[in-house]
PDB file of C-alpha atoms in Angstrom:
ATOM      1  CA  UNK A  13     -24.279 -15.032  11.725  1.00 82.00           C
ATOM      2  CA  UNK A  14     -26.440 -13.168  14.822  1.00 86.00           C
ATOM      3  CA  UNK A  15     -26.609  -9.477  13.078  1.00 90.00           C
ATOM      4  CA  UNK A  16     -27.726 -11.837   9.892  1.00 89.00           C
ATOM      5  CA  UNK A  17     -30.684 -13.436  11.410  1.00 91.00           C
ATOM      6  CA  UNK A  18     -31.363  -9.651  13.062  1.00 94.00           C
ATOM      7  CA  UNK A  19     -32.118  -8.565   9.862  1.00 95.00           C
ATOM      8  CA  UNK A  20     -33.636 -12.086   8.425  1.00 93.00           C
ATOM      9  CA  UNK A  21     -35.751 -11.934  11.219  1.00 93.00           C
ATOM     10  CA  UNK A  22     -36.696  -8.839  12.048  1.00 94.00           C
ATOM     11  CA  UNK A  23     -36.625  -6.921   8.374  1.00 94.00           C
ATOM     12  CA  UNK A  24     -37.247  -9.505   6.017  1.00 95.00           C
ATOM     13  CA  UNK A  25     -40.176 -11.127   8.303  1.00 94.00           C
ATOM     14  CA  UNK A  26     -38.285 -14.829   6.834  1.00 94.00           C
ATOM     15  CA  UNK A  27     -39.803 -16.798  10.579  1.00 94.00           C
ATOM     16  CA  UNK A  28     -37.293 -17.716  12.694  1.00 93.00           C
ATOM     17  CA  UNK A  29     -37.282 -21.244  13.161  1.00 94.00           C
ATOM     18  CA  UNK A  30     -36.791 -22.021   8.989  1.00 94.00           C
ATOM     19  CA  UNK A  31     -34.123 -18.867   9.457  1.00 92.00           C
ATOM     20  CA  UNK A  32     -31.910 -20.931  12.262  1.00 92.00           C
ATOM     21  CA  UNK A  33     -32.528 -24.088  10.519  1.00 94.00           C
ATOM     22  CA  UNK A  34     -31.229 -23.374   7.281  1.00 92.00           C
ATOM     23  CA  UNK A  35     -27.275 -20.875   9.769  1.00 90.00           C
ATOM     24  CA  UNK A  36     -27.475 -24.191  11.182  1.00 90.00           C
ATOM     25  CA  UNK A  37     -27.762 -27.194   8.554  1.00 92.00           C
ATOM     26  CA  UNK A  38     -25.116 -24.632   6.359  1.00 91.00           C
ATOM     27  CA  UNK A  39     -22.463 -23.018   8.143  1.00 89.00           C
ATOM     28  CA  UNK A  40     -19.639 -24.916   9.523  1.00 88.00           C
ATOM     29  CA  UNK A  41     -17.031 -24.427  11.935  1.00 89.00           C
ATOM     30  CA  UNK A  42     -15.239 -24.024   9.612  1.00 90.00           C
ATOM     31  CA  UNK A  43     -16.288 -21.362   7.893  1.00 89.00           C
ATOM     32  CA  UNK A  44     -16.824 -19.888  11.586  1.00 89.00           C
ATOM     33  CA  UNK A  45     -13.498 -20.056  11.950  1.00 92.00           C
ATOM     34  CA  UNK A  46     -12.360 -18.598   8.442  1.00 93.00           C
ATOM     35  CA  UNK A  47     -14.975 -15.448   9.861  1.00 91.00           C
ATOM     36  CA  UNK A  48     -12.315 -14.846  12.911  1.00 94.00           C
ATOM     37  CA  UNK A  49      -8.979 -15.670  11.028  1.00 95.00           C
ATOM     38  CA  UNK A  50      -9.952 -13.046   8.511  1.00 96.00           C
ATOM     39  CA  UNK A  51     -11.417 -10.922  10.803  1.00 96.00           C
ATOM     40  CA  UNK A  52      -7.717 -10.468  12.693  1.00 97.00           C
ATOM     41  CA  UNK A  53      -5.386 -10.133   9.767  1.00 97.00           C
ATOM     42  CA  UNK A  54      -7.359  -7.763   8.176  1.00 97.00           C
ATOM     43  CA  UNK A  55      -7.915  -5.645  11.708  1.00 97.00           C
ATOM     44  CA  UNK A  56      -3.529  -5.581  11.624  1.00 98.00           C
ATOM     45  CA  UNK A  57      -3.176  -4.767   8.502  1.00 97.00           C
ATOM     46  CA  UNK A  58      -5.724  -1.689   8.696  1.00 97.00           C
ATOM     47  CA  UNK A  59      -3.478  -1.122  12.331  1.00 97.00           C
ATOM     48  CA  UNK A  60      -0.331  -0.742  10.851  1.00 97.00           C
ATOM     49  CA  UNK A  61      -0.908   0.456   7.817  1.00 97.00           C
ATOM     50  CA  UNK A  62      -3.069   3.832   9.187  1.00 96.00           C
ATOM     51  CA  UNK A  63      -0.398   3.435  11.438  1.00 97.00           C
ATOM     52  CA  UNK A  64       2.997   3.952   8.366  1.00 96.00           C
ATOM     53  CA  UNK A  65       0.522   6.581   7.557  1.00 95.00           C
ATOM     54  CA  UNK A  66       0.181   8.478  10.328  1.00 93.00           C
ATOM     55  CA  UNK A  67       3.725   8.324  11.705  1.00 94.00           C
ATOM     56  CA  UNK A  68       4.692   9.640   8.548  1.00 94.00           C
ATOM     57  CA  UNK A  69       3.208  12.101   7.598  1.00 90.00           C
ATOM     58  CA  UNK A  70       3.450  15.576   6.984  1.00 90.00           C
ATOM     59  CA  UNK A  71       2.690  18.103   9.462  1.00 91.00           C
ATOM     60  CA  UNK A  72      -0.128  20.826   8.920  1.00 91.00           C
ATOM     61  CA  UNK A  73      -4.563  19.594   8.853  1.00 92.00           C
ATOM     62  CA  UNK A  74      -3.729  18.984   4.895  1.00 92.00           C
ATOM     63  CA  UNK A  75      -0.585  16.754   5.903  1.00 93.00           C
ATOM     64  CA  UNK A  76      -2.784  14.887   7.574  1.00 95.00           C
ATOM     65  CA  UNK A  77      -6.066  14.798   6.070  1.00 94.00           C
ATOM     66  CA  UNK A  78      -4.036  13.573   3.112  1.00 95.00           C
ATOM     67  CA  UNK A  79      -2.429  10.573   5.409  1.00 95.00           C
ATOM     68  CA  UNK A  80      -5.485   9.468   6.450  1.00 96.00           C
ATOM     69  CA  UNK A  81      -6.718   8.905   2.338  1.00 96.00           C
ATOM     70  CA  UNK A  82      -4.067   7.381   1.891  1.00 96.00           C
ATOM     71  CA  UNK A  83      -4.442   4.918   5.115  1.00 97.00           C
ATOM     72  CA  UNK A  84      -8.271   3.943   3.605  1.00 97.00           C
ATOM     73  CA  UNK A  85      -7.206   4.209   0.027  1.00 98.00           C
ATOM     74  CA  UNK A  86      -4.636   1.521   0.500  1.00 97.00           C
ATOM     75  CA  UNK A  87      -6.084  -0.429   3.145  1.00 97.00           C
ATOM     76  CA  UNK A  88      -9.077  -1.089   0.718  1.00 97.00           C
ATOM     77  CA  UNK A  89      -7.085  -1.893  -1.657  1.00 97.00           C
ATOM     78  CA  UNK A  90      -4.312  -4.483   0.097  1.00 97.00           C
ATOM     79  CA  UNK A  91      -8.403  -5.888   1.811  1.00 97.00           C
ATOM     80  CA  UNK A  92      -9.569  -6.576  -1.225  1.00 97.00           C
ATOM     81  CA  UNK A  93      -6.417  -8.339  -3.236  1.00 97.00           C
ATOM     82  CA  UNK A  94      -5.177 -10.400   0.287  1.00 96.00           C
ATOM     83  CA  UNK A  95      -9.649 -11.238  -0.261  1.00 96.00           C
ATOM     84  CA  UNK A  96      -9.093 -13.145  -2.468  1.00 97.00           C
ATOM     85  CA  UNK A  97      -4.502 -15.457  -1.641  1.00 96.00           C
ATOM     86  CA  UNK A  98      -6.698 -15.138   1.693  1.00 96.00           C
ATOM     87  CA  UNK A  99      -9.963 -17.716   1.089  1.00 95.00           C
ATOM     88  CA  UNK A 100      -8.142 -19.727  -1.230  1.00 95.00           C
ATOM     89  CA  UNK A 101      -5.271 -20.677   1.308  1.00 95.00           C
ATOM     90  CA  UNK A 102      -8.678 -20.781   4.161  1.00 94.00           C
ATOM     91  CA  UNK A 103     -10.830 -23.015   2.025  1.00 92.00           C
ATOM     92  CA  UNK A 104      -7.399 -25.181   1.052  1.00 93.00           C
ATOM     93  CA  UNK A 105      -6.206 -25.705   4.562  1.00 92.00           C
ATOM     94  CA  UNK A 106     -10.067 -26.016   6.686  1.00 87.00           C
ATOM     95  CA  UNK A 107     -12.307 -27.790   3.979  1.00 79.00           C
ATOM     96  CA  UNK A 108      -9.239 -30.157   3.108  1.00 66.00           C
TER      97      UNK A 108
END
């Protein structure tokens, strides 16, 4: 939220009071909690996938490079797919 405020005020020249007013009125504590939960889940997924790929890579620079690429691709796909289900679940739990 802070970076969104900084971009709106600093780069887009939107009035600071207008930006703050809209942030307060249109953002709920549930939205902030959802963002924190997602950050923890995605961080854990990236860490687990990266550790697995790193521990099971082949020797040499080529093996490490391939494992790194696979970790990035698998993490991106996992986050893309899990975002749908996590958002659906959290919306049902938090916005009841």
